[in-house]
Structures are given as structure tokens and as C-alpha cells.
Coordinates of C-alpha atoms and ligand atoms in Angstrom, one line a residue:
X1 CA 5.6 30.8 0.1
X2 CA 7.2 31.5 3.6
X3 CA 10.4 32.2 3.1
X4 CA 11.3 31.7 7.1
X5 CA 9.9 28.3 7.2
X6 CA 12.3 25.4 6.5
X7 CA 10.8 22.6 4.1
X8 CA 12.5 19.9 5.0
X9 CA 12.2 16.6 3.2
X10 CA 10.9 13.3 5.8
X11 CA 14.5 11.6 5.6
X12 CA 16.2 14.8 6.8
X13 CA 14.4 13.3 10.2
X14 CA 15.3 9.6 9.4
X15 CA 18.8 10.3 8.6
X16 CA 19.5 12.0 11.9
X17 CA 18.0 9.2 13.7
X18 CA 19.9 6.0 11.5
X19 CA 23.1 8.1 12.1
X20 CA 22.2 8.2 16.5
X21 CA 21.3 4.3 16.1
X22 CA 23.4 3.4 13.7
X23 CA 23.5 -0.7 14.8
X24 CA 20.0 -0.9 15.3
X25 CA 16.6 -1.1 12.8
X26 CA 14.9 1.4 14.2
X27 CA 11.3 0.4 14.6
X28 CA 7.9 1.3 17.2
X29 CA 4.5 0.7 17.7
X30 CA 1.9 2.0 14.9
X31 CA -1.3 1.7 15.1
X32 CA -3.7 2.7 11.8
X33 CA -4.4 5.7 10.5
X34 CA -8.0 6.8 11.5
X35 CA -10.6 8.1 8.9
X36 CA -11.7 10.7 11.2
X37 CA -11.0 13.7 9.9
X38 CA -7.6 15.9 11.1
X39 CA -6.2 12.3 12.3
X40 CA -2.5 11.7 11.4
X41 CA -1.0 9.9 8.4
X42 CA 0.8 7.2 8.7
X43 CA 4.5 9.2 7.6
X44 CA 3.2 12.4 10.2
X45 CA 3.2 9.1 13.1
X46 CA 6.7 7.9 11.5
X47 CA 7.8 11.5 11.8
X48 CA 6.8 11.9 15.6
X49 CA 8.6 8.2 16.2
X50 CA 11.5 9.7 15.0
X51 CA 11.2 13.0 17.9
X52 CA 10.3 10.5 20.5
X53 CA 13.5 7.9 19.6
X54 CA 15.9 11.1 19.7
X55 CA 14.0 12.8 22.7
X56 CA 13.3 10.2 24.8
X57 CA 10.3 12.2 26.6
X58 CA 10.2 11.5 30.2
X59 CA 6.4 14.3 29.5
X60 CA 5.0 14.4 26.3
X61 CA 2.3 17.0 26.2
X62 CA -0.6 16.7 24.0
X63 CA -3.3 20.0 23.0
X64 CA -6.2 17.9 21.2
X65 CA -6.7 14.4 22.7
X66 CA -9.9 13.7 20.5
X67 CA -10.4 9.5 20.1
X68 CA -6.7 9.8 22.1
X69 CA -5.3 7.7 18.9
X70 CA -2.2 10.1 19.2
X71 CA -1.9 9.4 23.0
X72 CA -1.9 5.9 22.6
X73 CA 0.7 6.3 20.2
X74 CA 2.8 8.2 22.2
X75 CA 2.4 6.1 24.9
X76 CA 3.1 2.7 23.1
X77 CA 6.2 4.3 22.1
X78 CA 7.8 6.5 25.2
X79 CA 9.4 5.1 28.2
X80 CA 7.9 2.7 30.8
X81 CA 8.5 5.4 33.2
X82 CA 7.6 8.4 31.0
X83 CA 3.5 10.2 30.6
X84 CA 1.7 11.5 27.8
X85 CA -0.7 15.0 29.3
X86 CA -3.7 15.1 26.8
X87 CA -6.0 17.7 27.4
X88 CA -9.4 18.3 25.4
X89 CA -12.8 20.5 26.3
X90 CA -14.8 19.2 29.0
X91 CA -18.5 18.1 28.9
X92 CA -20.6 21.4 28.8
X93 CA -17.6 22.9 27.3
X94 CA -17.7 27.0 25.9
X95 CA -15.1 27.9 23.7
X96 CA -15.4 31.1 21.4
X97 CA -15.2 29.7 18.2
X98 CA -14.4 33.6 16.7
X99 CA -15.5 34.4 13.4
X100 CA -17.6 31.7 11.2
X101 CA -15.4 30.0 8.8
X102 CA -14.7 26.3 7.6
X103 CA -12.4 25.8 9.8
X104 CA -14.1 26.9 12.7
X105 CA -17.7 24.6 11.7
X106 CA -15.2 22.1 11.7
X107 CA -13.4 22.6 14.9
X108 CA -17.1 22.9 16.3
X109 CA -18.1 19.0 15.3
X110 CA -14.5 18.1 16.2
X111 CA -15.0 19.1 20.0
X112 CA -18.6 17.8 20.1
X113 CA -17.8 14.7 18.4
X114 CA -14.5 14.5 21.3
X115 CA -17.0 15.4 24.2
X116 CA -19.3 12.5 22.9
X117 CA -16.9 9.5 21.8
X118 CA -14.6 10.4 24.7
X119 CA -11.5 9.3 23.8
X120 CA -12.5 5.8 22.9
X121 CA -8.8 4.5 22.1
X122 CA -8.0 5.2 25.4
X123 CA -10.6 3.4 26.8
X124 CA -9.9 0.3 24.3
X125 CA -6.4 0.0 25.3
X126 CA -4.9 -2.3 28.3
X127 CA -4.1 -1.1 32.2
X128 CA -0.1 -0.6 30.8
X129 CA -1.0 1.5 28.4
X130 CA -3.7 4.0 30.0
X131 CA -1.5 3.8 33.0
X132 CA 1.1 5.9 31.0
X133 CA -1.9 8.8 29.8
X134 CA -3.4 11.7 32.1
X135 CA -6.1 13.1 30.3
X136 CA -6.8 16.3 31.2
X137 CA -10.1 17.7 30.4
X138 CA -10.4 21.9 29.9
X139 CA -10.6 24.0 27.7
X140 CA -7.0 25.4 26.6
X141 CA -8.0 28.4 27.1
X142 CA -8.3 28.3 30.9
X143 CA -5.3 25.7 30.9
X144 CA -2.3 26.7 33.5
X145 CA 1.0 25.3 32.6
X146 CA 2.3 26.2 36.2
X147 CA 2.7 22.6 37.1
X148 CA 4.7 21.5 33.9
X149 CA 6.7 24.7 33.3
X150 CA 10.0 23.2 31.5
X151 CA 9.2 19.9 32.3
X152 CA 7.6 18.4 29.0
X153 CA 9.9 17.4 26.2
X154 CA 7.5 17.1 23.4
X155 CA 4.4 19.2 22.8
X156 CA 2.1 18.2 20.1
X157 CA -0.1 21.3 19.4
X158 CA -3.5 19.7 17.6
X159 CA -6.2 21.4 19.6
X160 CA -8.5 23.6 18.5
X161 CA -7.5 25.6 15.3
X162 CA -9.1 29.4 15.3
X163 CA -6.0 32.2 15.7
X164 CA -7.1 32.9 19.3
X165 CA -6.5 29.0 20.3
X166 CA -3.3 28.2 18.4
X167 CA -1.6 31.1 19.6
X168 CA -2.6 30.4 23.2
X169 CA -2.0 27.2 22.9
X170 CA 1.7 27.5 21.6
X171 CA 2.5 30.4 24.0
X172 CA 1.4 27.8 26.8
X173 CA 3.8 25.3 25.0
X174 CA 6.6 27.7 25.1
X175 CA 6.3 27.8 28.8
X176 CA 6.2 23.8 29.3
X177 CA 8.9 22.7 27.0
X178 CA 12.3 21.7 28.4
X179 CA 15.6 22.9 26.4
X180 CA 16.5 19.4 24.2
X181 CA 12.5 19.4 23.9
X182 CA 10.5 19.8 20.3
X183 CA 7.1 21.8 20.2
X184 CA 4.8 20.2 17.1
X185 CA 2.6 21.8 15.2
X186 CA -0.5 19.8 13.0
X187 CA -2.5 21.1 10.5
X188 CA 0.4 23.4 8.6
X189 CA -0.7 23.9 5.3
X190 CA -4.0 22.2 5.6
X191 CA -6.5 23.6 3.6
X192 CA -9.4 23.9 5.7
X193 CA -7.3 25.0 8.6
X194 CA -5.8 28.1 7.4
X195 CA -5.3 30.0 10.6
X196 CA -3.1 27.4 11.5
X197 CA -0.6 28.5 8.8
X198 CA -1.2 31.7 8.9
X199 CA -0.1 32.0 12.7
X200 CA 2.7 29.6 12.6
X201 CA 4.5 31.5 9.3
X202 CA 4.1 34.6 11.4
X203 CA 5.8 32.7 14.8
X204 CA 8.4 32.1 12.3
X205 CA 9.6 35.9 12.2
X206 CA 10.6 35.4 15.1
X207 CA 11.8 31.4 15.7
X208 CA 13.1 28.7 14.0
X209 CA 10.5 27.0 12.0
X210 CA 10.7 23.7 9.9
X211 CA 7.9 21.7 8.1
X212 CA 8.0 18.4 6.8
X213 CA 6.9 18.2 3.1
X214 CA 4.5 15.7 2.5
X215 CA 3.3 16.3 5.7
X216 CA 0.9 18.7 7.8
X217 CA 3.7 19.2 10.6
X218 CA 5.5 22.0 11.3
X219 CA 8.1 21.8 13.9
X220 CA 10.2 24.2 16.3
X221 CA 13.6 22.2 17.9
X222 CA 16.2 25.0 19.3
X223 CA 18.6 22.3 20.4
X224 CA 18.8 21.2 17.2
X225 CA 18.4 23.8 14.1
X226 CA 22.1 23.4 13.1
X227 CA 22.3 19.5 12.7
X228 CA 18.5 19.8 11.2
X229 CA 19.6 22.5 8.8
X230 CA 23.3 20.8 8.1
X231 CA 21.0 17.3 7.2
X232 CA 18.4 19.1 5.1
X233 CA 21.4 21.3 2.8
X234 CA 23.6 17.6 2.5
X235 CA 19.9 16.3 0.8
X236 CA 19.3 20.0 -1.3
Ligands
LIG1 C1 -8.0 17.3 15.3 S1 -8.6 16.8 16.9 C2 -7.2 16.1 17.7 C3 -6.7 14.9 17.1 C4 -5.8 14.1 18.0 N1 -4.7 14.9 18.4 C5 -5.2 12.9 17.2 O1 -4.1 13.0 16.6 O2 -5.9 11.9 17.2 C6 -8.8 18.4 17.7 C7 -9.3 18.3 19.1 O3 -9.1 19.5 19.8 C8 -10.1 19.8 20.7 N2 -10.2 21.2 21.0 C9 -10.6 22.2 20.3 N3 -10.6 23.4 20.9 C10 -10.1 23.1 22.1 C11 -9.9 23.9 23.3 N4 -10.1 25.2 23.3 N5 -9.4 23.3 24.4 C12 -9.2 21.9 24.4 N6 -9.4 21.1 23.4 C13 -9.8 21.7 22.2 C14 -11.3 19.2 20.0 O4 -12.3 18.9 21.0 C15 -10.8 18.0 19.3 O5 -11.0 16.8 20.0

């Protein structure tokens, strides 16, 4: 066990947010869970409502667009005024997939299967609702944050999941997020993604890490550790 990761439970998150609205029911838009695999449960969606209620992103950034179920999600739920960047490999895309695991077979179909369906929940939502998504189509390797340095307020890291990606991927996310924003992590503790795990319990020497038990999220939130940590020790 990580001892620098936080397990949090789920209503550590929900309490936070009934105690900022406390005169309203707090609801948003869900859509269901898909069976592809990797896709988000319906508790890891209820998790991310809650970051989007208390953010209010006016950028969400999204590494992994796939079908673009997340994006629509995000973009059902954020601002009329507010965008969700979702960026995934390009036709003819080359990305090294390193060394020959699971994960990395997997991460293989994922990206052909994503250059094939191309984002097909985008493309089956309404003119409001692709109005609100840019979809950006690289590889994140070659991906330059230059425009969206400190600009984005949530990042939701669910692109490829070899070492060399992840940690590109979060250093890029470092670079974009503002100083109220939340950086996401999906696929913590999965088991066929491992290197996801591995890399984010070794980020954690060095930042404030929390996951959400009973979920595959990990999360990193600066502006708030000490209400996040003061929540989760009231529920211990
Ligand atoms: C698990 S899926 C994303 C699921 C999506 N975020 C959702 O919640 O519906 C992972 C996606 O990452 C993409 N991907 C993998 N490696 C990538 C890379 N180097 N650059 C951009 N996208 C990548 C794959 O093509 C795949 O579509």
C-alpha cells in the first residue's frame, strides 16, 4: 500500500459540495455508463460532477477523448460559456507503445478502435452541445500546452496508459492547470493498467495525492488538500 496516497471515501467529495450548496439538491446531467472497456462508472461520473460543481471550469482539458462519452459529459455539465479540449491520436497515428504488456495490447485496440468509431457521442449529440467540445486530434506526445498554459481548471488524464505517456501527459497537465484547478487521474489501481499506479504513487513523493476508494480516480487539488484532508479525518 502507498502510504503517500490519501484513500478517501466518495462522500468526503459529496460532503464538501452539500456543505458549498447547502439550499440546493445538487443534481447534473448523466448519461450511461458505457460497456466499452476503461469507460467510467457511474460513481467515477458522480465524482467528477462533484469537481465541476465546486470548480466551475471555464477549460476542462481532456487526454483520451475515445467515443467522447466523458466530453459530453463534461460538457452537459459545465458552463454555457465554458469548453471541454479533448485530444486523442490522429488517423495514421504512431505512438511507441514501449514494452509488450496487457496494458499496452490494450491501449493498442483502444486507440484503433478511437481512430475508427471517432468519437461517435460527439457526433450523436445536438449543435449546443458539440458547440461546447474542441477536439483535438494528436498524439500527446507531440501535444504543446503553450496555448492553455494555466488556463484549464480541470484536467482529466485518461489517454494512453504505458509509463512514457502518463508521465508526459501529467507533466503537460501540470503546465495547463490554473491554481483553484484539479488534475484527474483514471485507471489508479486498475488491474490491467498498472503503469498507471505505479507512476502516480511515485508523483506522490513529491505532491499531494488522493484516490477515491471504490473508484479508479486518483486526484491532485493544491487549493484544497486541507479542507479535503480535514473532511476525510471527520469520516476516519
Ligand atoms: C480509455 S480511452 C479514453 C476514454 C474516455 N476518456 C472516456 O472516458 O470515455 C483512452 C484513449 O486514449 C487514447 N490515446 C492513447 N494514447 C494516446 C496518445 N499518445 N495521444 C492521444 N491519445 C491517446 C486512445 O486512442 C483512447 O481513445
Amino acid at each position: 500500500m502507498n502510504q503517500n496516497v490519501t484513500i478517501i471515501k466518495p462522500k468526503v467529495l459529496i460532503k464538501i459540495l452539500e456543505d458549498y450548496f447547502p439550499d440546493q439538491n445538487i443534481s447534473g446531467t448523466f448519461m450511461m455508463p458505457p460497456s466499452y472497456i476503461g469507460s467510467l462508472t457511474l460513481l467515477e461520473s458522480a465524482m467528477l460532477l462533484a469537481f465541476v460543481k465546486l470548480i466551475r471550469p471555464k477549460k476542462v482539458f481532456e487526454f483520451g477523448t475515445f467515443m467522447g462519452h466523458t466530453s459530453v459529459f463534461f460538457a452537459k455539465n459545465i458552463a454555457e460559456d465554458a469548453k471541454v479540449h479533448t485530444l486523442d491520436v490522429p488517423q495514421n497515428y504512431a505512438v511507441n507503445d514501449g514494452s509488450k504488456t496487457k496494458a499496452s495490447e490494450v491501449d493498442s485496440l483502444l486507440r484503433d478502435q478511437s481512430v475508427t468509431l471517432k468519437a461517435k457521442c460527439i457526433t450523436n449529440e445536438n449543435k449546443e452541445v458539440k458547440r461546447k467540445i474542441n477536439p483535438i486530434l494528436c498524439n500527446s506526445l507531440e501535444f504543446e500546452t503553450d496555448k492553455l498554459q494555466n488556463s484549464v481548471d480541470l484536467v482529466f488524464i485518461d489517454g494512453g496508459h504505458e509509463t512514457h505517456i502518463i508521465s508526459s501527459d501529467t507533466i503537460k497537465a501540470t503546465e495547463m492547470i490554473t491554481e483553484k484547478g484539479v488534475i484527474v487521474w483514471h485507471d489508479y489501481k486498475s488491474d490491467v493498467f498498472t503503469d498507471v499506479t505505479e507512476y502516480v504513487d511515485k508523483f506522490s513523493q513529491s505532491h499531494k495525492v488522493f484516490h477515491i476508494a471504490h473508484t479508479n480516480i486518483a486526484f491532485m487539488w493544491k487549493s484544497q488538500e486541507e479542507l479535503l484532508l480535514k473532511t476525510h479525518r471527520s469520516f476516519s
